[in-house]
């Protein structure tokens, strides 16, 4: 190396070193503000620092990060876009993906993830983000293919289960086949059978379900037709509207019900009512409401029923449930207790009285495959037929649901 070149390098180093140390020292001070989550001061400090070093990619990246953490997604995208492509590293790429995911630019997320998969060795992050993007685009098959590329470990097992559950929930159609059998542990009372078949379709803000129930008891057979409508009222509120019709003795001739639900991360509450119309004038009105509270993976629920005949005084029934949720949203096991005269599954007559029934049951739901879910339910009941005279009953119910 020539003597002149050495002198030029020495001069360059002498002039640039204070600038580099000054920038690094300023960034260290700003990092302290960031650790305290003081976003406003961090942004102001970074903006001032950027004026001194307008070409610094480190400052632009840090400012984009803070904008993102402060939920200023568009500013974050504008700032990270100022970094020259030639200087883009994996850390910058991941930030771009996260910003675009939050901005709901899902097609661009997929493109960026494909680039990351082709360039970097550790692909788990990219397949995770790609799966989320496909899920939001309602591309269930592509989402499942993407998540299947991730190697399952103890650290990501819960996340992958959650993603698979979300993919299934995004599917627009489902069919449920149900079976219910009630055995009275008394030789003189026949077994009551009921089967049901339902089809549901999800729209953007509504879900509509059509259902046919077939019941068989001794020499009696009956059909009931129902429709459920779940309109979404807001981000945390939805309603359930139900109408049923039958002209057979094992069901009400008509029934209508409505209930409004509010759900957030910890609390759920609802309030509603049901009207049952039978052949006789002694129809039944039921008012109901519930409250639920979630603690970690457990949820405790209470529901009350107030049952009123047209010409008699009302009676109360009470229900308490304790649910243990697992990795996936729809996988759980639940203990249930109930007291009162409200039937657990279906209303078959208007013979509601002030006698006391006691019920304990165990309900669960789990996945058989990515598209099939199974829900078994068993209940033991002490039914007070007349004051101080009880008989025992066992209810067994099983539903299998196919999502497509």
XYZ file of C-alpha atoms in Angstrom:
404
model
C 0.000 0.000 0.000
C 1.404 3.405 -0.953
C 2.297 5.994 1.654
C -0.341 8.418 0.307
C -3.103 5.804 0.634
C -2.090 5.091 4.234
C -2.276 8.789 5.051
C -5.753 9.064 3.506
C -6.994 6.098 5.571
C -5.534 7.591 8.725
C -7.239 10.933 8.072
C -10.564 9.175 7.327
C -10.334 7.137 10.536
C -9.517 10.227 12.629
C -12.517 12.144 11.310
C -15.045 9.252 11.305
C -14.314 7.683 14.687
C -15.842 10.478 16.831
C -18.951 10.412 14.643
C -19.392 6.659 15.039
C -18.899 6.755 18.801
C -21.281 9.713 19.076
C -24.029 7.822 17.179
C -23.503 4.633 19.224
C -23.574 6.555 22.497
C -26.822 8.296 21.516
C -28.430 4.975 20.543
C -27.452 3.471 23.906
C -29.230 6.315 25.707
C -32.305 5.834 23.534
C -32.271 2.096 24.255
C -32.669 2.937 27.933
C -35.827 4.907 27.083
C -37.072 1.984 24.983
C -36.529 -0.475 27.855
C -38.767 1.789 29.963
C -41.351 1.688 27.111
C -41.219 5.463 26.908
C -42.215 5.488 23.241
C -42.860 9.229 22.832
C -39.454 10.330 24.097
C -37.757 7.489 22.221
C -39.349 8.585 18.930
C -38.417 12.246 19.478
C -34.825 11.338 20.332
C -34.507 9.060 17.301
C -35.999 11.687 14.985
C -33.453 14.246 16.223
C -30.653 11.721 15.847
C -31.790 10.915 12.316
C -31.429 14.588 11.363
C -27.751 14.367 12.336
C -27.224 11.049 10.542
C -29.829 10.976 7.727
C -28.241 8.000 5.957
C -27.890 5.740 9.002
C -29.816 2.487 8.464
C -29.360 1.602 12.144
C -31.302 4.706 13.210
C -34.026 4.133 10.585
C -34.410 0.523 11.733
C -34.596 1.485 15.407
C -37.142 4.228 14.645
C -39.255 1.778 12.611
C -39.169 -0.659 15.549
C -40.355 1.974 18.039
C -43.116 3.150 15.679
C -44.244 -0.486 15.432
C -44.199 -1.026 19.202
C -46.156 2.212 19.607
C -48.803 0.850 17.204
C -47.957 3.400 14.489
C -47.896 0.750 11.778
C -47.941 3.013 8.720
C -45.091 5.199 10.000
C -43.138 2.043 10.832
C -43.609 0.761 7.286
C -42.593 4.081 5.720
C -39.443 4.237 7.825
C -38.303 0.647 7.290
C -38.922 1.114 3.553
C -36.283 3.871 3.526
C -33.550 1.327 4.289
C -31.771 0.421 1.021
C -32.456 -3.130 -0.181
C -28.736 -3.799 -0.348
C -28.495 -3.271 3.421
C -31.476 -5.478 4.311
C -30.541 -8.240 6.752
C -32.678 -10.889 8.452
C -33.565 -8.618 11.367
C -34.910 -5.967 8.983
C -36.780 -8.598 6.925
C -38.509 -9.977 10.021
C -39.570 -6.482 11.077
C -41.007 -5.831 7.606
C -43.028 -9.059 7.832
C -44.397 -8.198 11.267
C -45.351 -4.674 10.166
C -47.103 -5.897 7.029
C -48.885 -8.598 9.016
C -50.295 -5.900 11.301
C -51.182 -3.744 8.268
C -53.103 -6.734 6.853
C -50.970 -6.791 3.719
C -51.105 -10.564 3.670
C -50.022 -11.167 0.078
C -46.851 -9.143 0.653
C -46.250 -11.051 3.899
C -46.316 -14.288 1.910
C -43.840 -12.899 -0.652
C -41.449 -11.704 2.065
C -41.715 -15.058 3.882
C -40.929 -16.961 0.669
C -37.823 -14.794 0.264
C -36.788 -15.515 3.868
C -37.353 -19.261 3.396
C -35.149 -19.276 0.286
C -32.344 -17.245 1.888
C -32.074 -18.243 5.551
C -31.543 -21.578 7.253
C -33.943 -21.189 10.203
C -37.365 -21.035 8.516
C -39.737 -21.520 11.473
C -40.562 -17.806 11.824
C -41.322 -17.464 8.109
C -43.600 -20.496 7.955
C -45.431 -19.285 11.103
C -46.059 -15.838 9.601
C -46.957 -17.331 6.234
C -49.507 -19.617 7.909
C -51.126 -16.654 9.670
C -51.346 -14.734 6.384
C -52.948 -17.662 4.526
C -55.387 -18.142 7.416
C -56.458 -14.496 7.274
C -56.944 -14.855 3.509
C -59.209 -17.880 4.187
C -56.836 -20.143 2.242
C -57.203 -23.092 4.626
C -55.429 -25.714 2.494
C -52.428 -23.461 1.835
C -52.300 -22.537 5.544
C -52.285 -26.211 6.567
C -49.553 -26.958 4.027
C -47.470 -24.080 5.411
C -47.836 -25.053 9.081
C -46.996 -28.676 8.230
C -43.501 -27.495 7.183
C -42.669 -26.495 10.775
C -40.827 -29.021 12.895
C -42.804 -29.475 16.132
C -40.858 -28.908 19.348
C -41.816 -28.520 22.997
C -41.428 -24.750 22.612
C -43.711 -24.310 19.585
C -46.192 -27.152 20.125
C -48.859 -24.917 21.716
C -48.482 -22.254 19.022
C -48.828 -24.776 16.206
C -51.922 -26.311 17.836
C -53.425 -22.834 18.133
C -52.705 -22.059 14.463
C -54.271 -25.336 13.329
C -57.347 -24.571 15.437
C -57.627 -21.102 13.871
C -57.365 -22.599 10.375
C -60.234 -24.965 11.152
C -62.319 -22.105 12.567
C -61.844 -20.171 9.332
C -63.458 -22.925 7.296
C -66.881 -21.811 6.103
C -68.934 -25.001 6.436
C -69.521 -27.691 9.019
C -71.781 -30.689 9.539
C -72.603 -32.141 12.952
C -74.174 -35.517 13.645
C -75.534 -35.893 17.172
C -76.873 -38.765 19.262
C -78.590 -38.612 22.642
C -79.817 -41.468 24.801
C -81.628 -41.101 28.110
C -81.934 -44.170 30.321
C -84.223 -44.131 33.333
C -82.930 -46.697 35.786
C -86.392 -48.091 36.215
C -87.800 -51.073 34.312
C -91.169 -49.439 33.641
C -89.781 -46.445 31.723
C -88.445 -46.913 28.156
C -85.205 -45.482 26.800
C -85.523 -42.150 25.023
C -83.455 -41.751 21.836
C -82.742 -38.608 19.871
C -80.536 -38.014 16.848
C -79.793 -34.742 15.116
C -78.162 -33.599 11.917
C -77.123 -30.010 11.342
C -75.412 -27.995 8.657
C -73.780 -24.643 9.368
C -72.336 -21.957 7.115
C -70.193 -19.029 8.235
C -70.509 -15.654 6.569
C -68.339 -12.624 7.349
C -70.414 -11.476 10.323
C -73.043 -14.198 10.610
C -73.343 -17.933 11.092
C -76.504 -19.794 10.075
C -77.269 -23.355 11.169
C -80.117 -25.611 10.054
C -80.934 -28.667 12.174
C -83.269 -31.679 12.073
C -83.983 -33.597 15.308
C -85.514 -37.078 15.292
C -86.809 -38.479 18.568
C -88.010 -41.958 19.458
C -89.669 -42.966 22.742
C -91.548 -46.261 23.122
C -94.010 -46.234 20.187
C -93.769 -42.463 19.638
C -91.691 -40.855 16.897
C -91.204 -37.141 16.293
C -89.379 -34.679 14.067
C -88.339 -31.140 14.898
C -86.849 -28.550 12.538
C -84.671 -25.744 13.871
C -82.706 -22.815 12.572
C -80.030 -20.885 14.509
C -78.717 -17.480 13.493
C -75.612 -15.993 15.101
C -75.270 -12.346 14.006
C -72.096 -10.547 15.096
C -73.139 -7.248 16.675
C -69.673 -5.834 17.410
C -66.138 -7.024 18.100
C -67.145 -8.417 21.510
C -70.898 -8.929 21.122
C -73.001 -11.419 19.213
C -76.533 -12.808 19.438
C -78.208 -16.194 19.118
C -81.661 -16.339 17.543
C -83.435 -19.698 17.343
C -86.707 -20.889 15.848
C -88.058 -24.442 15.980
C -91.194 -26.136 14.673
C -92.729 -29.574 15.184
C -96.225 -31.063 15.079
C -95.384 -34.133 17.161
C -95.916 -34.837 20.850
C -92.260 -35.181 21.838
C -91.448 -31.518 21.072
C -93.148 -28.118 21.439
C -95.224 -27.160 18.419
C -93.158 -23.972 18.145
C -90.275 -22.447 20.031
C -88.476 -19.129 19.703
C -85.489 -17.844 21.638
C -83.016 -14.969 21.641
C -79.878 -14.323 23.674
C -77.194 -11.613 23.503
C -73.598 -12.446 24.487
C -70.663 -10.244 25.431
C -67.197 -11.807 25.476
C -63.736 -10.503 26.238
C -60.505 -12.148 27.366
C -61.710 -12.882 30.913
C -65.450 -12.199 31.231
C -68.448 -13.539 29.351
C -72.032 -12.532 30.095
C -75.367 -13.090 28.378
C -79.074 -12.416 28.780
C -81.938 -13.954 26.849
C -85.246 -15.764 26.813
C -87.169 -18.637 25.278
C -90.862 -19.227 24.579
C -92.302 -22.749 24.158
C -95.730 -23.238 22.551
C -97.493 -26.559 23.207
C -100.886 -27.972 22.219
C -102.409 -26.821 25.468
C -102.752 -23.229 26.588
C -100.165 -23.854 29.309
C -97.166 -22.541 27.387
C -93.805 -21.861 28.974
C -91.612 -18.752 29.129
C -87.979 -19.095 30.193
C -85.655 -16.214 31.050
C -81.975 -17.037 31.270
C -78.583 -15.415 31.700
C -75.040 -16.455 32.410
C -71.711 -15.094 33.609
C -68.300 -16.662 33.066
C -64.803 -15.829 34.269
C -61.519 -17.161 32.855
C -58.397 -17.689 34.957
C -55.448 -18.876 32.869
C -56.702 -22.116 31.249
C -59.752 -22.489 33.516
C -63.202 -20.989 33.120
C -65.982 -21.013 35.704
C -69.571 -20.398 34.547
C -72.909 -19.836 36.207
C -76.283 -19.837 34.446
C -79.742 -19.286 35.880
C -83.156 -20.140 34.412
C -86.459 -18.581 35.506
C -89.301 -20.776 34.247
C -92.811 -19.331 34.106
C -96.028 -21.098 33.100
C -98.823 -19.004 31.717
C -100.968 -19.368 34.822
C -98.622 -20.423 37.629
C -95.791 -19.020 39.696
C -92.268 -19.175 38.346
C -89.461 -21.508 39.405
C -85.672 -21.214 39.251
C -83.014 -23.606 37.990
C -79.273 -23.139 38.474
C -76.243 -24.389 36.561
C -72.510 -24.241 37.405
C -69.708 -25.339 35.069
C -65.924 -25.567 35.414
C -63.966 -25.864 32.164
C -60.314 -26.746 31.642
C -59.058 -25.553 28.242
C -56.097 -27.098 26.483
C -53.705 -25.836 23.796
C -56.366 -25.416 21.178
C -59.334 -23.082 21.628
C -61.988 -25.752 21.117
C -60.345 -28.538 23.111
C -61.561 -28.813 26.699
C -63.051 -30.915 29.469
C -65.860 -29.555 31.633
C -67.528 -30.527 34.918
C -71.192 -29.491 35.248
C -73.638 -29.293 38.145
C -77.312 -28.344 37.913
C -80.303 -28.008 40.205
C -83.884 -27.411 39.143
C -86.538 -28.662 36.767
C -85.168 -27.316 33.457
C -84.306 -30.252 31.178
C -80.670 -30.409 30.138
C -80.922 -31.143 26.423
C -84.330 -30.709 24.795
C -87.707 -29.427 25.939
C -90.259 -32.155 25.246
C -93.299 -31.066 27.258
C -94.624 -28.315 29.514
C -94.485 -30.355 32.704
C -92.235 -27.966 34.646
C -92.896 -28.130 38.348
C -91.373 -27.002 41.634
C -89.849 -30.399 42.303
C -86.062 -30.556 42.471
C -83.774 -32.342 40.060
C -80.047 -32.761 40.698
C -77.605 -33.289 37.866
C -73.868 -33.841 37.536
C -72.082 -34.310 34.239
C -68.836 -34.384 32.338
C -68.478 -32.795 28.896
C -65.442 -32.744 26.633
C -64.411 -31.789 23.131
C -61.289 -32.797 21.255
C -60.044 -33.185 17.706
C -59.819 -36.524 15.944
C -58.132 -34.994 12.880
C -57.690 -31.460 11.548
C -61.253 -31.535 10.181
C -63.132 -33.779 12.653
C -64.021 -32.946 16.271
C -65.695 -35.267 18.791
C -67.801 -34.126 21.774
C -68.921 -36.783 24.290
C -71.188 -35.838 27.197
C -72.449 -37.944 30.096
C -74.873 -36.772 32.811
C -76.277 -38.456 35.923
C -79.597 -37.066 37.193
C -81.748 -37.557 40.303
C -85.216 -36.597 39.116
C -87.922 -35.758 41.663
C -91.040 -37.189 40.008
C -93.249 -36.113 42.911
C -92.352 -34.530 46.262
C -89.708 -36.668 48.004
C -89.942 -39.435 45.388
C -86.859 -39.662 43.120
C -85.760 -41.768 40.184
C -82.318 -41.953 38.586
C -81.539 -41.137 34.960
C -78.394 -41.282 32.840
C -77.999 -39.092 29.742
C -75.345 -39.892 27.170
C -74.726 -37.571 24.236
C -72.100 -37.641 21.489
C -71.562 -35.191 18.627
C -69.102 -35.472 15.766
C -68.396 -32.384 13.649
C -66.779 -32.161 10.228
C -65.358 -28.815 9.055
C -64.835 -28.122 5.373
